[in-house]
């Protein structure tokens, strides 16, 4: 017959056995908190929040999160390319407030323009979309100006229709910027690499960029992004991404070349300005040893004060030698897969949209 002493002895042995369980990975009695990850350098360091976005993969599935901006109400507006939803609207806590749109299967660029106190969206469909068989298909894209709930006000279509492009040339726009007088600057980043300038009505003014210019400073190789730099108060400029040259190029509002900023080993996306800073997602880089292709996860984020790189969240510490920026690299643990866009809130937290990131939502980087 079992005695109380034997029972206590057996339960003590069982308890001792449970204490060994963690070494086999079966401890259900204690949950370890996830390790806090800090990225960045100097005054620009951030705690990673991978679970910021509160969305359902069934109700609001994602493919690629391309771009995000904050509207005048403090909402975060994101564009993606899933055929079931193109635009998602979050609050800063990550709660999904609204979503809409199926007309932009190649949803890529999103810019907010405030006109007389009212916000409007400029959406860029790049032309690349996932068809019903699961294959990526290229067609010609479009630019739409819409209300914040998706009502289309007008489209900017193929430049061929107004004689600006020759028949047969692809128009695959990736980005829009809106100038101080309402002029619209379209980056044909997956098409002909031109910047096309229109007035506020969508009427064509001029184009520049492309390839094979007599002055090579005007050449753009993958004109992926475009933005207006207001940091010189009386001298706003158009900044264009030349991603395959690992560069940003500055032009006047009329398209005259000003300067180039080279960012070695960083294939950057659009420039994002906040105070004196420039932020950009780095979609690709190359490792110190070997070579990767465009599908490999090699991205991070870069932050500049004026024209100097001061932090690379997800990448190595910026290094200058004799005033020249040296190559930066992705961290080995790949905390950011492909940096595609950066949104900055009033507390200087960052929201990172990623391309080719296993259908994940944007990451929040909380300033520390």
Short mmCIF file of C-alpha atoms in Angstrom, two decimals:
data_model
loop_
_atom_site.label_atom_id
_atom_site.label_comp_id
_atom_site.label_asym_id
_atom_site.label_seq_id
_atom_site.Cartn_x
_atom_site.Cartn_y
_atom_site.Cartn_z
CA UNK A 1 0.00 0.00 0.00
CA UNK A 2 1.40 3.41 -0.89
CA UNK A 3 2.22 5.61 2.07
CA UNK A 4 2.01 9.38 2.34
CA UNK A 5 5.83 9.49 2.58
CA UNK A 6 6.17 7.54 -0.71
CA UNK A 7 3.58 9.80 -2.36
CA UNK A 8 5.49 12.93 -1.33
CA UNK A 9 8.73 11.35 -2.50
CA UNK A 10 7.30 10.52 -5.91
CA UNK A 11 5.77 13.95 -6.41
CA UNK A 12 9.06 15.55 -5.40
CA UNK A 13 10.86 13.51 -8.06
CA UNK A 14 8.24 14.52 -10.62
CA UNK A 15 8.69 18.16 -9.64
CA UNK A 16 12.44 17.81 -9.99
CA UNK A 17 11.91 16.32 -13.44
CA UNK A 18 9.81 19.30 -14.47
CA UNK A 19 12.66 21.62 -13.64
CA UNK A 20 14.73 19.88 -16.30
CA UNK A 21 12.05 20.29 -18.93
CA UNK A 22 13.22 23.72 -20.21
CA UNK A 23 16.40 22.12 -21.55
CA UNK A 24 14.16 20.08 -23.87
CA UNK A 25 11.97 23.06 -24.78
CA UNK A 26 8.73 21.91 -23.11
CA UNK A 27 8.37 24.34 -20.23
CA UNK A 28 4.79 25.58 -20.18
CA UNK A 29 4.92 26.95 -16.66
CA UNK A 30 7.01 30.00 -17.45
CA UNK A 31 6.94 32.23 -20.51
CA UNK A 32 10.04 34.17 -21.35
CA UNK A 33 9.49 37.70 -22.57
CA UNK A 34 10.60 38.26 -26.16
CA UNK A 35 14.08 39.67 -26.37
CA UNK A 36 14.13 43.43 -26.86
CA UNK A 37 15.83 44.35 -30.12
CA UNK A 38 17.45 47.77 -30.48
CA UNK A 39 18.53 48.98 -33.92
CA UNK A 40 20.35 52.06 -35.11
CA UNK A 41 23.26 54.23 -34.07
CA UNK A 42 24.08 57.43 -32.19
CA UNK A 43 21.05 59.58 -31.45
CA UNK A 44 18.87 57.46 -33.75
CA UNK A 45 18.29 54.17 -31.95
CA UNK A 46 15.00 52.29 -31.95
CA UNK A 47 13.21 49.42 -30.24
CA UNK A 48 11.71 47.01 -32.76
CA UNK A 49 7.97 46.29 -32.56
CA UNK A 50 7.22 43.59 -35.12
CA UNK A 51 3.65 43.12 -33.88
CA UNK A 52 2.52 46.72 -34.12
CA UNK A 53 -0.16 46.26 -36.80
CA UNK A 54 -3.39 44.67 -35.52
CA UNK A 55 -4.77 43.06 -38.66
CA UNK A 56 -6.25 39.76 -39.76
CA UNK A 57 -4.47 37.77 -42.46
CA UNK A 58 -7.90 36.49 -43.53
CA UNK A 59 -9.86 39.74 -43.57
CA UNK A 60 -7.05 42.04 -44.74
CA UNK A 61 -4.33 39.88 -46.33
CA UNK A 62 -1.08 41.49 -47.43
CA UNK A 63 1.43 40.85 -50.18
CA UNK A 64 3.85 43.77 -50.14
CA UNK A 65 3.58 46.91 -47.99
CA UNK A 66 4.96 49.58 -50.26
CA UNK A 67 4.49 53.06 -48.81
CA UNK A 68 2.94 54.92 -45.90
CA UNK A 69 2.31 58.54 -44.92
CA UNK A 70 0.57 60.28 -42.03
CA UNK A 71 -2.44 62.47 -42.78
CA UNK A 72 -3.48 65.68 -41.01
CA UNK A 73 -5.58 63.66 -38.54
CA UNK A 74 -2.59 61.59 -37.41
CA UNK A 75 -3.73 58.47 -39.25
CA UNK A 76 -1.23 56.27 -41.07
CA UNK A 77 -2.24 55.57 -44.66
CA UNK A 78 -0.55 52.60 -46.37
CA UNK A 79 -0.65 51.30 -49.93
CA UNK A 80 -0.02 47.68 -50.88
CA UNK A 81 -0.61 45.39 -53.82
CA UNK A 82 -2.93 42.67 -52.56
CA UNK A 83 -5.88 42.34 -54.98
CA UNK A 84 -8.38 42.33 -52.09
CA UNK A 85 -7.26 45.62 -50.54
CA UNK A 86 -4.98 48.36 -51.79
CA UNK A 87 -5.18 51.02 -49.06
CA UNK A 88 -5.10 50.34 -45.30
CA UNK A 89 -5.59 53.04 -42.65
CA UNK A 90 -4.13 52.64 -39.13
CA UNK A 91 -3.95 54.70 -36.00
CA UNK A 92 -0.57 55.01 -34.27
CA UNK A 93 -1.37 52.13 -31.91
CA UNK A 94 -1.60 49.84 -34.93
CA UNK A 95 -5.39 49.48 -34.91
CA UNK A 96 -6.85 49.10 -38.40
CA UNK A 97 -9.40 51.89 -38.88
CA UNK A 98 -10.41 51.29 -42.49
CA UNK A 99 -9.36 49.67 -45.74
CA UNK A 100 -10.49 50.01 -49.31
CA UNK A 101 -9.64 49.60 -52.97
CA UNK A 102 -9.21 46.83 -55.52
CA UNK A 103 -8.52 49.05 -58.54
CA UNK A 104 -4.76 49.30 -57.87
CA UNK A 105 -3.40 45.73 -58.07
CA UNK A 106 0.04 47.21 -58.68
CA UNK A 107 -0.33 49.63 -55.74
CA UNK A 108 3.13 51.09 -55.11
CA UNK A 109 3.30 54.83 -54.40
CA UNK A 110 1.23 56.92 -51.98
CA UNK A 111 1.56 60.65 -51.37
CA UNK A 112 -0.73 62.89 -49.32
CA UNK A 113 -1.35 66.44 -50.50
CA UNK A 114 -3.03 68.92 -48.18
CA UNK A 115 -4.97 71.51 -50.17
CA UNK A 116 -6.70 74.27 -48.26
CA UNK A 117 -6.87 72.12 -45.13
CA UNK A 118 -8.21 69.05 -46.93
CA UNK A 119 -6.15 65.91 -47.55
CA UNK A 120 -6.00 64.14 -50.90
CA UNK A 121 -4.17 61.03 -52.05
CA UNK A 122 -1.98 60.53 -55.09
CA UNK A 123 -1.71 56.80 -55.79
CA UNK A 124 0.76 55.16 -58.15
CA UNK A 125 -0.01 51.77 -59.70
CA UNK A 126 3.33 50.52 -61.00
CA UNK A 127 1.82 48.01 -63.41
CA UNK A 128 3.20 44.93 -61.68
CA UNK A 129 0.43 42.76 -60.21
CA UNK A 130 -0.19 39.20 -59.09
CA UNK A 131 -2.61 37.53 -61.50
CA UNK A 132 -5.15 34.80 -60.69
CA UNK A 133 -2.62 32.03 -61.40
CA UNK A 134 -0.17 33.47 -58.88
CA UNK A 135 2.27 34.89 -61.44
CA UNK A 136 3.56 38.46 -61.53
CA UNK A 137 2.35 40.25 -64.65
CA UNK A 138 3.47 43.58 -66.08
CA UNK A 139 1.03 46.01 -67.65
CA UNK A 140 0.99 49.80 -67.95
CA UNK A 141 0.28 51.69 -64.75
CA UNK A 142 -1.51 54.86 -63.77
CA UNK A 143 -1.58 57.77 -61.34
CA UNK A 144 -4.82 58.65 -59.55
CA UNK A 145 -5.75 61.62 -57.42
CA UNK A 146 -8.42 60.54 -54.92
CA UNK A 147 -10.21 61.64 -51.81
CA UNK A 148 -9.12 59.99 -48.58
CA UNK A 149 -11.88 57.40 -48.91
CA UNK A 150 -10.93 56.50 -52.49
CA UNK A 151 -13.17 58.60 -54.73
CA UNK A 152 -11.17 59.16 -57.95
CA UNK A 153 -10.93 62.83 -58.95
CA UNK A 154 -8.75 62.31 -62.01
CA UNK A 155 -6.19 59.96 -63.52
CA UNK A 156 -2.88 60.59 -65.22
CA UNK A 157 -2.59 57.91 -67.82
CA UNK A 158 -0.03 56.75 -70.36
CA UNK A 159 2.13 59.63 -71.72
CA UNK A 160 1.72 58.11 -75.18
CA UNK A 161 -1.83 59.48 -75.28
CA UNK A 162 -0.47 63.05 -75.31
CA UNK A 163 2.53 62.40 -77.55
CA UNK A 164 5.14 62.44 -74.78
CA UNK A 165 6.08 58.73 -75.19
CA UNK A 166 6.54 56.85 -78.41
CA UNK A 167 4.14 53.95 -79.02
CA UNK A 168 5.32 50.76 -77.35
CA UNK A 169 7.11 52.39 -74.41
CA UNK A 170 6.01 51.16 -70.99
CA UNK A 171 4.64 53.59 -68.42
CA UNK A 172 5.06 52.03 -64.96
CA UNK A 173 5.00 54.88 -62.41
CA UNK A 174 6.25 54.22 -58.89
CA UNK A 175 5.91 57.54 -57.06
CA UNK A 176 4.40 61.04 -56.99
CA UNK A 177 5.53 64.28 -55.34
CA UNK A 178 3.48 67.48 -55.16
CA UNK A 179 5.29 70.81 -55.43
CA UNK A 180 4.61 74.04 -53.54
CA UNK A 181 2.35 75.36 -56.33
CA UNK A 182 0.49 72.06 -56.75
CA UNK A 183 2.58 70.78 -59.67
CA UNK A 184 2.65 66.98 -59.81
CA UNK A 185 5.96 65.14 -60.32
CA UNK A 186 5.63 61.52 -61.45
CA UNK A 187 8.55 59.07 -61.28
CA UNK A 188 8.28 56.45 -64.03
CA UNK A 189 10.57 54.20 -62.03
CA UNK A 190 9.68 50.84 -63.59
CA UNK A 191 9.14 52.26 -67.05
CA UNK A 192 11.37 54.79 -68.81
CA UNK A 193 13.02 56.41 -65.75
CA UNK A 194 11.68 59.87 -66.54
CA UNK A 195 10.36 62.42 -64.09
CA UNK A 196 7.18 63.81 -65.67
CA UNK A 197 5.93 67.18 -64.44
CA UNK A 198 2.23 68.14 -64.64
CA UNK A 199 0.29 71.11 -63.29
CA UNK A 200 -2.31 70.73 -60.56
CA UNK A 201 -4.95 69.89 -63.19
CA UNK A 202 -2.89 66.99 -64.54
CA UNK A 203 -1.79 68.85 -67.69
CA UNK A 204 1.71 67.95 -68.91
CA UNK A 205 4.52 70.52 -68.54
CA UNK A 206 7.87 68.77 -69.11
CA UNK A 207 9.95 65.67 -68.48
CA UNK A 208 13.59 64.97 -67.63
CA UNK A 209 15.78 62.08 -66.66
CA UNK A 210 15.67 58.84 -68.61
CA UNK A 211 18.85 57.46 -70.13
CA UNK A 212 21.65 58.47 -72.51
CA UNK A 213 21.61 62.21 -71.76
CA UNK A 214 24.58 64.22 -72.98
CA UNK A 215 25.07 65.31 -69.38
CA UNK A 216 25.13 62.05 -67.39
CA UNK A 217 23.96 63.90 -64.28
CA UNK A 218 20.47 63.85 -65.80
CA UNK A 219 20.45 60.07 -66.24
CA UNK A 220 18.28 58.13 -63.82
CA UNK A 221 18.68 54.39 -63.36
CA UNK A 222 15.53 53.07 -61.69
CA UNK A 223 13.90 56.40 -60.82
CA UNK A 224 12.07 54.70 -57.99
CA UNK A 225 11.17 57.67 -55.81
CA UNK A 226 10.59 61.41 -55.95
CA UNK A 227 9.99 63.99 -53.21
CA UNK A 228 10.19 67.73 -52.56
CA UNK A 229 13.00 68.91 -50.29
CA UNK A 230 11.84 71.99 -48.35
CA UNK A 231 14.82 72.12 -45.97
CA UNK A 232 16.13 75.28 -47.69
CA UNK A 233 13.10 77.43 -46.96
CA UNK A 234 13.41 79.67 -50.02
CA UNK A 235 14.76 77.03 -52.37
CA UNK A 236 12.60 73.89 -52.56
CA UNK A 237 14.01 71.19 -54.82
CA UNK A 238 12.91 67.95 -56.44
CA UNK A 239 14.83 64.91 -55.17
CA UNK A 240 14.86 61.79 -57.34
CA UNK A 241 16.02 58.29 -56.53
CA UNK A 242 18.47 56.71 -58.94
CA UNK A 243 18.37 53.36 -57.20
CA UNK A 244 20.70 51.39 -59.43
CA UNK A 245 23.29 54.16 -59.04
CA UNK A 246 22.82 53.99 -55.24
CA UNK A 247 22.15 57.73 -55.29
CA UNK A 248 19.75 60.58 -54.78
CA UNK A 249 19.80 63.45 -57.29
CA UNK A 250 18.56 66.98 -56.65
CA UNK A 251 16.95 69.18 -59.33
CA UNK A 252 15.24 72.55 -59.38
CA UNK A 253 11.46 72.60 -59.61
CA UNK A 254 11.96 73.11 -63.36
CA UNK A 255 14.20 70.05 -63.73
CA UNK A 256 17.68 71.61 -63.75
CA UNK A 257 20.35 69.41 -62.20
CA UNK A 258 21.79 70.56 -58.84
CA UNK A 259 23.74 67.76 -57.12
CA UNK A 260 24.11 64.03 -56.47
CA UNK A 261 24.47 62.23 -53.14
CA UNK A 262 26.01 58.76 -53.41
CA UNK A 263 25.15 56.10 -50.83
CA UNK A 264 27.55 53.20 -51.45
CA UNK A 265 25.96 49.73 -51.36
CA UNK A 266 22.50 51.16 -50.63
CA UNK A 267 19.81 50.69 -53.27
CA UNK A 268 17.50 53.24 -51.74
CA UNK A 269 13.80 53.88 -52.26
CA UNK A 270 12.09 57.25 -51.96
CA UNK A 271 13.58 60.04 -49.82
CA UNK A 272 11.47 61.00 -46.82
CA UNK A 273 12.13 64.39 -45.19
CA UNK A 274 11.54 65.37 -41.56
CA UNK A 275 13.13 68.50 -40.07
CA UNK A 276 16.78 68.41 -41.24
CA UNK A 277 16.71 64.65 -41.71
CA UNK A 278 16.36 62.44 -44.74
CA UNK A 279 15.12 58.87 -44.18
CA UNK A 280 15.04 56.07 -46.74
CA UNK A 281 14.39 52.39 -46.98
CA UNK A 282 17.25 50.38 -48.42
CA UNK A 283 15.64 47.67 -50.51
CA UNK A 284 18.88 45.86 -51.39
CA UNK A 285 22.55 45.78 -50.55
CA UNK A 286 25.39 43.38 -51.26
CA UNK A 287 27.18 41.34 -48.56
CA UNK A 288 30.84 41.84 -47.72
CA UNK A 289 31.59 38.45 -49.27
CA UNK A 290 29.80 36.99 -52.27
CA UNK A 291 26.84 38.36 -54.19
CA UNK A 292 23.07 38.13 -53.84
CA UNK A 293 20.13 38.59 -56.17
CA UNK A 294 17.14 40.89 -55.91
CA UNK A 295 14.97 38.29 -54.18
CA UNK A 296 17.36 37.77 -51.27
CA UNK A 297 16.64 39.65 -48.03
CA UNK A 298 19.39 42.28 -47.91
CA UNK A 299 17.72 45.53 -46.84
CA UNK A 300 17.73 47.98 -43.93
CA UNK A 301 17.00 51.68 -43.29
CA UNK A 302 19.29 54.69 -43.52
CA UNK A 303 19.01 58.08 -41.77
CA UNK A 304 20.83 61.26 -42.76
CA UNK A 305 21.28 64.61 -41.04
CA UNK A 306 21.44 66.91 -44.03
CA UNK A 307 23.77 65.00 -46.39
CA UNK A 308 25.53 62.84 -43.78
CA UNK A 309 24.47 59.29 -42.87
CA UNK A 310 24.23 59.07 -39.08
CA UNK A 311 22.36 55.80 -38.48
CA UNK A 312 21.49 52.59 -40.30
CA UNK A 313 18.74 50.72 -38.41
CA UNK A 314 19.09 47.09 -39.46
CA UNK A 315 22.50 47.83 -40.98
CA UNK A 316 26.07 48.41 -39.93
CA UNK A 317 27.41 51.58 -38.34
CA UNK A 318 27.98 54.39 -40.88
CA UNK A 319 31.67 54.94 -41.51
CA UNK A 320 33.41 57.86 -43.18
CA UNK A 321 37.04 57.95 -44.31
CA UNK A 322 38.51 61.25 -45.42
CA UNK A 323 34.99 62.60 -45.66
CA UNK A 324 33.72 59.81 -47.93
CA UNK A 325 30.98 57.42 -46.87
CA UNK A 326 32.09 53.79 -46.92
CA UNK A 327 29.86 50.85 -47.80
CA UNK A 328 27.14 49.89 -45.32
CA UNK A 329 25.85 46.34 -44.92
CA UNK A 330 22.79 44.56 -43.60
CA UNK A 331 23.15 43.04 -40.13
CA UNK A 332 23.69 39.28 -40.16
CA UNK A 333 20.47 38.54 -38.23
CA UNK A 334 18.41 40.43 -40.86
CA UNK A 335 16.00 42.33 -38.56
CA UNK A 336 14.77 44.24 -41.63
CA UNK A 337 14.40 42.25 -44.84
CA UNK A 338 13.74 44.88 -47.53
CA UNK A 339 13.32 48.51 -46.45
CA UNK A 340 10.84 50.00 -48.93
CA UNK A 341 9.51 53.11 -47.18
CA UNK A 342 9.77 55.05 -43.93
CA UNK A 343 7.03 57.06 -42.22
CA UNK A 344 7.99 59.38 -39.33
CA UNK A 345 5.48 60.41 -36.65
CA UNK A 346 5.63 63.48 -34.38
CA UNK A 347 7.44 61.48 -31.67
CA UNK A 348 10.11 60.49 -34.24
CA UNK A 349 9.05 56.85 -34.24
CA UNK A 350 9.44 55.12 -37.59
CA UNK A 351 7.07 52.83 -39.47
CA UNK A 352 8.84 50.61 -42.00
CA UNK A 353 7.02 49.21 -45.02
CA UNK A 354 8.73 46.20 -46.55
CA UNK A 355 8.67 44.56 -49.95
CA UNK A 356 9.10 40.78 -50.21
CA UNK A 357 8.89 40.31 -46.44
CA UNK A 358 6.80 37.14 -46.19
CA UNK A 359 3.51 39.05 -46.36
CA UNK A 360 4.17 40.84 -43.08
CA UNK A 361 2.71 44.14 -41.92
CA UNK A 362 4.82 47.28 -41.35
CA UNK A 363 7.30 47.29 -38.47
CA UNK A 364 7.29 50.06 -35.89
CA UNK A 365 10.66 51.33 -34.69
CA UNK A 366 10.14 53.13 -31.36
CA UNK A 367 12.68 55.88 -30.67
CA UNK A 368 14.79 55.29 -27.55
#
